[in-house]
Amino acid sequence: MKNSVKATLIAIAVTIVLLIAGIVFAISQQQPAAPAEGGEPQQTVRTDSHVLDDGGEGAVTVVEFLDFECEACGAFYPVVEDLREKYDGEITYVVRYFPLPGHINSTQAALAAEAAGQQDRFEDMYRRLFETQAQWGEQPEETPEVFRGFAQDLGLDMGAYNAAIADPATAERVQSDKADGEKLGVNSTPTFFIDGEKIVLQEWDDLEQAIEKAVNG
């Protein structure tokens, strides 16, 4: 093998290792949730929270606080999709916004998802954002036109979409999720709660094990 080819392969391998290490570090930084004043737990789900799967009465409730631009969230997206399919009918899966300040487009992406949700298309935008994360993530400035393009591709009413994006209430809705997350002790994404209990992730299968335990408990 030529030295130049070998060097390239080594460089690629090192990049992959560093990326995985970064993701593992990010999810390992999560700390136990802080109780509210008076020792009462905070709400992990509200009446306006986005429910992707409703398992019905008695189902285990899984809540994810996410940032659509977060690479760790993007890495967990296919894992979450597999778990949603595996535990279909046994869990209620809820997603909530937690845009991080270091991600330029994270709030714009959340606004796009919320605007789509007002047209009952939240999950379609949710999927589109994660499937295209590599295209719009890590940009030097906000790119709302990219998300507007996604809305057009999904066939949304663009007048209603634009109005929702411009409405301060849409941004307030996103920030209310983040405020709840902060009260719950969320400081990184993704952060998961199962039946109100924060799950500390150290291994890739910790989430599945926690769900399995809750379902069979």
mmCIF file of C-alpha atoms in Angstrom:
data_model
loop_
_atom_site.group_PDB
_atom_site.id
_atom_site.type_symbol
_atom_site.label_atom_id
_atom_site.label_comp_id
_atom_site.label_asym_id
_atom_site.label_seq_id
_atom_site.Cartn_x
_atom_site.Cartn_y
_atom_site.Cartn_z
ATOM 1 C CA MET A 1 0.000 0.000 0.000
ATOM 2 C CA LYS A 2 1.386 3.412 -0.928
ATOM 3 C CA ASN A 3 2.331 5.647 1.987
ATOM 4 C CA SER A 4 -0.058 8.404 0.868
ATOM 5 C CA VAL A 5 -3.020 5.998 0.821
ATOM 6 C CA LYS A 6 -2.050 4.557 4.197
ATOM 7 C CA ALA A 7 -1.767 8.049 5.693
ATOM 8 C CA THR A 8 -5.200 8.946 4.377
ATOM 9 C CA LEU A 9 -6.777 5.827 5.880
ATOM 10 C CA ILE A 10 -5.119 6.502 9.228
ATOM 11 C CA ALA A 11 -6.375 10.088 9.179
ATOM 12 C CA ILE A 12 -9.933 8.922 8.481
ATOM 13 C CA ALA A 13 -9.754 6.357 11.281
ATOM 14 C CA VAL A 14 -8.486 8.961 13.759
ATOM 15 C CA THR A 15 -11.287 11.349 12.762
ATOM 16 C CA ILE A 16 -13.928 8.666 13.357
ATOM 17 C CA VAL A 17 -12.453 7.781 16.761
ATOM 18 C CA LEU A 18 -12.392 11.436 17.805
ATOM 19 C CA LEU A 19 -16.008 11.932 16.698
ATOM 20 C CA ILE A 20 -17.184 8.910 18.685
ATOM 21 C CA ALA A 21 -15.177 10.045 21.702
ATOM 22 C CA GLY A 22 -16.770 13.474 21.491
ATOM 23 C CA ILE A 23 -20.275 12.020 21.386
ATOM 24 C CA VAL A 24 -19.590 9.699 24.308
ATOM 25 C CA PHE A 25 -18.126 12.610 26.289
ATOM 26 C CA ALA A 26 -21.159 14.767 25.557
ATOM 27 C CA ILE A 27 -23.685 12.209 26.751
ATOM 28 C CA SER A 28 -21.576 11.272 29.779
ATOM 29 C CA GLN A 29 -21.664 14.833 31.105
ATOM 30 C CA GLN A 30 -25.319 14.612 32.044
ATOM 31 C CA GLN A 31 -25.938 14.999 35.766
ATOM 32 C CA PRO A 32 -28.914 13.870 37.879
ATOM 33 C CA ALA A 33 -31.883 16.208 37.632
ATOM 34 C CA ALA A 34 -32.258 18.834 40.305
ATOM 35 C CA PRO A 35 -35.557 18.782 42.208
ATOM 36 C CA ALA A 36 -37.807 21.817 42.186
ATOM 37 C CA GLU A 37 -38.163 24.094 45.176
ATOM 38 C CA GLY A 38 -39.680 22.187 48.044
ATOM 39 C CA GLY A 39 -38.326 18.902 46.696
ATOM 40 C CA GLU A 40 -41.136 18.359 44.178
ATOM 41 C CA PRO A 41 -40.141 17.021 40.740
ATOM 42 C CA GLN A 42 -40.530 19.278 37.699
ATOM 43 C CA GLN A 43 -42.785 18.440 34.773
ATOM 44 C CA THR A 44 -41.169 16.450 32.002
ATOM 45 C CA VAL A 45 -44.303 16.574 29.821
ATOM 46 C CA ARG A 46 -46.821 19.365 29.259
ATOM 47 C CA THR A 47 -50.144 19.377 27.443
ATOM 48 C CA ASP A 48 -48.537 21.039 24.403
ATOM 49 C CA SER A 49 -45.532 18.688 24.236
ATOM 50 C CA HIS A 50 -44.971 16.901 20.926
ATOM 51 C CA VAL A 51 -45.905 13.233 21.232
ATOM 52 C CA LEU A 52 -44.468 11.050 18.472
ATOM 53 C CA ASP A 53 -45.936 7.802 19.818
ATOM 54 C CA ASP A 54 -48.842 7.453 22.253
ATOM 55 C CA GLY A 55 -48.754 4.091 23.964
ATOM 56 C CA GLY A 56 -52.002 4.751 25.786
ATOM 57 C CA GLU A 57 -52.900 4.243 29.421
ATOM 58 C CA GLY A 58 -50.222 2.487 31.426
ATOM 59 C CA ALA A 59 -47.493 3.005 28.828
ATOM 60 C CA VAL A 60 -43.971 4.006 29.835
ATOM 61 C CA THR A 61 -43.317 7.676 29.039
ATOM 62 C CA VAL A 62 -39.972 8.460 27.416
ATOM 63 C CA VAL A 63 -39.066 12.143 27.032
ATOM 64 C CA GLU A 64 -36.132 13.413 24.990
ATOM 65 C CA PHE A 65 -34.790 16.944 25.267
ATOM 66 C CA LEU A 66 -33.004 17.543 21.984
ATOM 67 C CA ASP A 67 -31.144 20.009 19.829
ATOM 68 C CA PHE A 68 -31.645 19.356 16.105
ATOM 69 C CA GLU A 69 -28.108 20.583 15.344
ATOM 70 C CA CYS A 70 -26.455 18.468 18.041
ATOM 71 C CA GLU A 71 -24.291 15.720 16.517
ATOM 72 C CA ALA A 72 -24.955 13.415 19.475
ATOM 73 C CA CYS A 73 -28.714 13.853 18.923
ATOM 74 C CA GLY A 74 -28.165 13.071 15.252
ATOM 75 C CA ALA A 75 -26.231 9.942 16.200
ATOM 76 C CA PHE A 76 -29.037 8.857 18.551
ATOM 77 C CA TYR A 77 -31.767 9.538 15.997
ATOM 78 C CA PRO A 78 -31.584 6.085 14.298
ATOM 79 C CA VAL A 79 -31.259 4.453 17.724
ATOM 80 C CA VAL A 80 -34.407 6.224 18.881
ATOM 81 C CA GLU A 81 -36.262 5.265 15.711
ATOM 82 C CA ASP A 82 -35.388 1.601 16.265
ATOM 83 C CA LEU A 83 -36.536 1.774 19.884
ATOM 84 C CA ARG A 84 -39.804 3.453 18.900
ATOM 85 C CA GLU A 85 -40.488 0.592 16.514
ATOM 86 C CA LYS A 86 -39.403 -2.107 18.953
ATOM 87 C CA TYR A 87 -41.560 -0.773 21.792
ATOM 88 C CA ASP A 88 -44.474 0.411 19.692
ATOM 89 C CA GLY A 89 -47.621 0.370 21.815
ATOM 90 C CA GLU A 90 -45.623 0.031 25.038
ATOM 91 C CA ILE A 91 -44.125 3.519 25.293
ATOM 92 C CA THR A 92 -45.285 7.086 24.826
ATOM 93 C CA TYR A 93 -42.444 8.968 23.149
ATOM 94 C CA VAL A 94 -42.229 12.736 23.659
ATOM 95 C CA VAL A 95 -39.682 15.194 22.276
ATOM 96 C CA ARG A 96 -38.941 18.636 23.669
ATOM 97 C CA TYR A 97 -36.699 21.453 22.467
ATOM 98 C CA PHE A 98 -33.379 22.317 24.083
ATOM 99 C CA PRO A 99 -31.396 24.434 21.590
ATOM 100 C CA LEU A 100 -27.827 24.937 22.735
ATOM 101 C CA PRO A 101 -26.181 28.376 22.417
ATOM 102 C CA GLY A 102 -23.117 26.989 20.642
ATOM 103 C CA HIS A 103 -25.211 25.803 17.676
ATOM 104 C CA ILE A 104 -26.018 28.680 15.325
ATOM 105 C CA ASN A 105 -28.974 27.026 13.604
ATOM 106 C CA SER A 106 -30.422 25.104 16.543
ATOM 107 C CA THR A 107 -33.105 27.664 17.357
ATOM 108 C CA GLN A 108 -34.015 28.166 13.688
ATOM 109 C CA ALA A 109 -34.410 24.406 13.318
ATOM 110 C CA ALA A 110 -36.634 24.259 16.398
ATOM 111 C CA LEU A 111 -38.756 27.112 15.052
ATOM 112 C CA ALA A 112 -39.160 25.223 11.770
ATOM 113 C CA ALA A 113 -40.280 22.113 13.638
ATOM 114 C CA GLU A 114 -42.718 24.107 15.760
ATOM 115 C CA ALA A 115 -44.131 25.903 12.708
ATOM 116 C CA ALA A 116 -44.607 22.535 10.990
ATOM 117 C CA GLY A 117 -46.230 21.218 14.150
ATOM 118 C CA GLN A 118 -48.856 23.956 13.914
ATOM 119 C CA GLN A 119 -49.876 22.284 10.644
ATOM 120 C CA ASP A 120 -49.812 18.801 12.217
ATOM 121 C CA ARG A 121 -46.574 17.986 10.417
ATOM 122 C CA PHE A 122 -44.153 18.036 13.340
ATOM 123 C CA GLU A 123 -42.842 14.522 12.867
ATOM 124 C CA ASP A 124 -42.251 15.060 9.157
ATOM 125 C CA MET A 125 -40.073 18.088 9.907
ATOM 126 C CA TYR A 126 -38.429 16.277 12.832
ATOM 127 C CA ARG A 127 -37.312 13.535 10.475
ATOM 128 C CA ARG A 128 -36.212 15.929 7.737
ATOM 129 C CA LEU A 129 -34.078 17.955 10.140
ATOM 130 C CA PHE A 130 -32.172 14.953 11.444
ATOM 131 C CA GLU A 131 -31.796 13.341 8.027
ATOM 132 C CA THR A 132 -30.280 16.556 6.623
ATOM 133 C CA GLN A 133 -28.327 17.702 9.689
ATOM 134 C CA ALA A 134 -24.973 17.381 7.917
ATOM 135 C CA GLN A 135 -26.134 19.836 5.236
ATOM 136 C CA TRP A 136 -27.062 22.761 7.489
ATOM 137 C CA GLY A 137 -25.316 22.089 10.790
ATOM 138 C CA GLU A 138 -22.170 23.848 11.955
ATOM 139 C CA GLN A 139 -22.767 26.900 9.763
ATOM 140 C CA PRO A 140 -21.219 30.315 10.576
ATOM 141 C CA GLU A 141 -24.607 32.049 10.461
ATOM 142 C CA GLU A 142 -28.304 31.184 10.599
ATOM 143 C CA THR A 143 -29.841 29.771 7.419
ATOM 144 C CA PRO A 144 -33.637 30.079 7.804
ATOM 145 C CA GLU A 145 -34.043 29.788 4.044
ATOM 146 C CA VAL A 146 -32.851 26.177 4.253
ATOM 147 C CA PHE A 147 -35.640 25.306 6.665
ATOM 148 C CA ARG A 148 -38.144 27.239 4.582
ATOM 149 C CA GLY A 149 -37.079 25.013 1.692
ATOM 150 C CA PHE A 150 -37.798 21.945 3.792
ATOM 151 C CA ALA A 151 -41.264 23.324 4.547
ATOM 152 C CA GLN A 152 -41.901 23.771 0.837
ATOM 153 C CA ASP A 153 -40.680 20.246 0.099
ATOM 154 C CA LEU A 154 -43.106 18.917 2.701
ATOM 155 C CA GLY A 155 -45.951 20.781 1.033
ATOM 156 C CA LEU A 156 -46.733 23.021 3.988
ATOM 157 C CA ASP A 157 -48.901 26.115 3.693
ATOM 158 C CA MET A 158 -46.062 28.606 3.307
ATOM 159 C CA GLY A 159 -48.148 31.613 4.309
ATOM 160 C CA ALA A 160 -48.979 29.938 7.605
ATOM 161 C CA TYR A 161 -45.391 28.710 7.988
ATOM 162 C CA ASN A 162 -43.905 32.175 7.487
ATOM 163 C CA ALA A 163 -46.426 33.684 9.880
ATOM 164 C CA ALA A 164 -45.561 31.097 12.537
ATOM 165 C CA ILE A 165 -41.834 31.737 12.174
ATOM 166 C CA ALA A 166 -42.408 35.486 12.583
ATOM 167 C CA ASP A 167 -44.778 35.083 15.546
ATOM 168 C CA PRO A 168 -42.977 35.663 18.891
ATOM 169 C CA ALA A 169 -45.246 33.021 20.423
ATOM 170 C CA THR A 170 -43.443 30.337 18.382
ATOM 171 C CA ALA A 171 -40.078 31.306 19.837
ATOM 172 C CA GLU A 172 -41.644 31.486 23.291
ATOM 173 C CA ARG A 173 -42.919 27.929 22.841
ATOM 174 C CA VAL A 174 -39.395 26.730 22.064
ATOM 175 C CA GLN A 175 -37.918 28.623 24.996
ATOM 176 C CA SER A 176 -40.546 27.278 27.399
ATOM 177 C CA ASP A 177 -39.283 23.764 26.681
ATOM 178 C CA LYS A 178 -35.722 24.865 27.317
ATOM 179 C CA ALA A 179 -36.725 26.578 30.564
ATOM 180 C CA ASP A 180 -38.360 23.359 31.758
ATOM 181 C CA GLY A 181 -35.246 21.437 30.783
ATOM 182 C CA GLU A 182 -33.003 23.769 32.747
ATOM 183 C CA LYS A 183 -35.206 23.345 35.829
ATOM 184 C CA LEU A 184 -34.896 19.593 35.368
ATOM 185 C CA GLY A 185 -31.114 19.803 35.282
ATOM 186 C CA VAL A 186 -30.679 19.295 31.559
ATOM 187 C CA ASN A 187 -27.292 20.653 30.479
ATOM 188 C CA SER A 188 -26.514 18.650 27.361
ATOM 189 C CA THR A 189 -28.332 16.875 24.577
ATOM 190 C CA PRO A 190 -29.792 14.404 24.116
ATOM 191 C CA THR A 191 -31.150 14.043 27.650
ATOM 192 C CA PHE A 192 -33.759 11.370 28.317
ATOM 193 C CA PHE A 193 -36.324 10.913 31.065
ATOM 194 C CA ILE A 194 -38.270 7.711 31.635
ATOM 195 C CA ASP A 195 -41.435 8.105 33.693
ATOM 196 C CA GLY A 196 -40.003 11.334 35.072
ATOM 197 C CA GLU A 197 -36.594 9.934 36.003
ATOM 198 C CA LYS A 198 -33.493 11.272 34.279
ATOM 199 C CA ILE A 199 -31.399 8.577 32.592
ATOM 200 C CA VAL A 200 -27.622 8.886 32.789
ATOM 201 C CA LEU A 201 -26.099 7.521 29.588
ATOM 202 C CA GLN A 202 -22.651 6.004 29.665
ATOM 203 C CA GLU A 203 -22.998 3.251 27.064
ATOM 204 C CA TRP A 204 -24.888 3.187 23.761
ATOM 205 C CA ASP A 205 -27.389 0.604 25.006
ATOM 206 C CA ASP A 206 -28.144 2.312 28.334
ATOM 207 C CA LEU A 207 -31.300 3.917 26.922
ATOM 208 C CA GLU A 208 -32.666 0.625 25.627
ATOM 209 C CA GLN A 209 -31.889 -1.130 28.894
ATOM 210 C CA ALA A 210 -33.661 1.603 30.855
ATOM 211 C CA ILE A 211 -36.720 1.359 28.610
ATOM 212 C CA GLU A 212 -36.719 -2.431 28.794
ATOM 213 C CA LYS A 213 -36.557 -2.294 32.582
ATOM 214 C CA ALA A 214 -39.419 0.209 32.774
ATOM 215 C CA VAL A 215 -41.601 -1.728 30.344
ATOM 216 C CA ASN A 216 -41.073 -5.031 32.127
ATOM 217 C CA GLY A 217 -41.081 -3.556 35.613
#
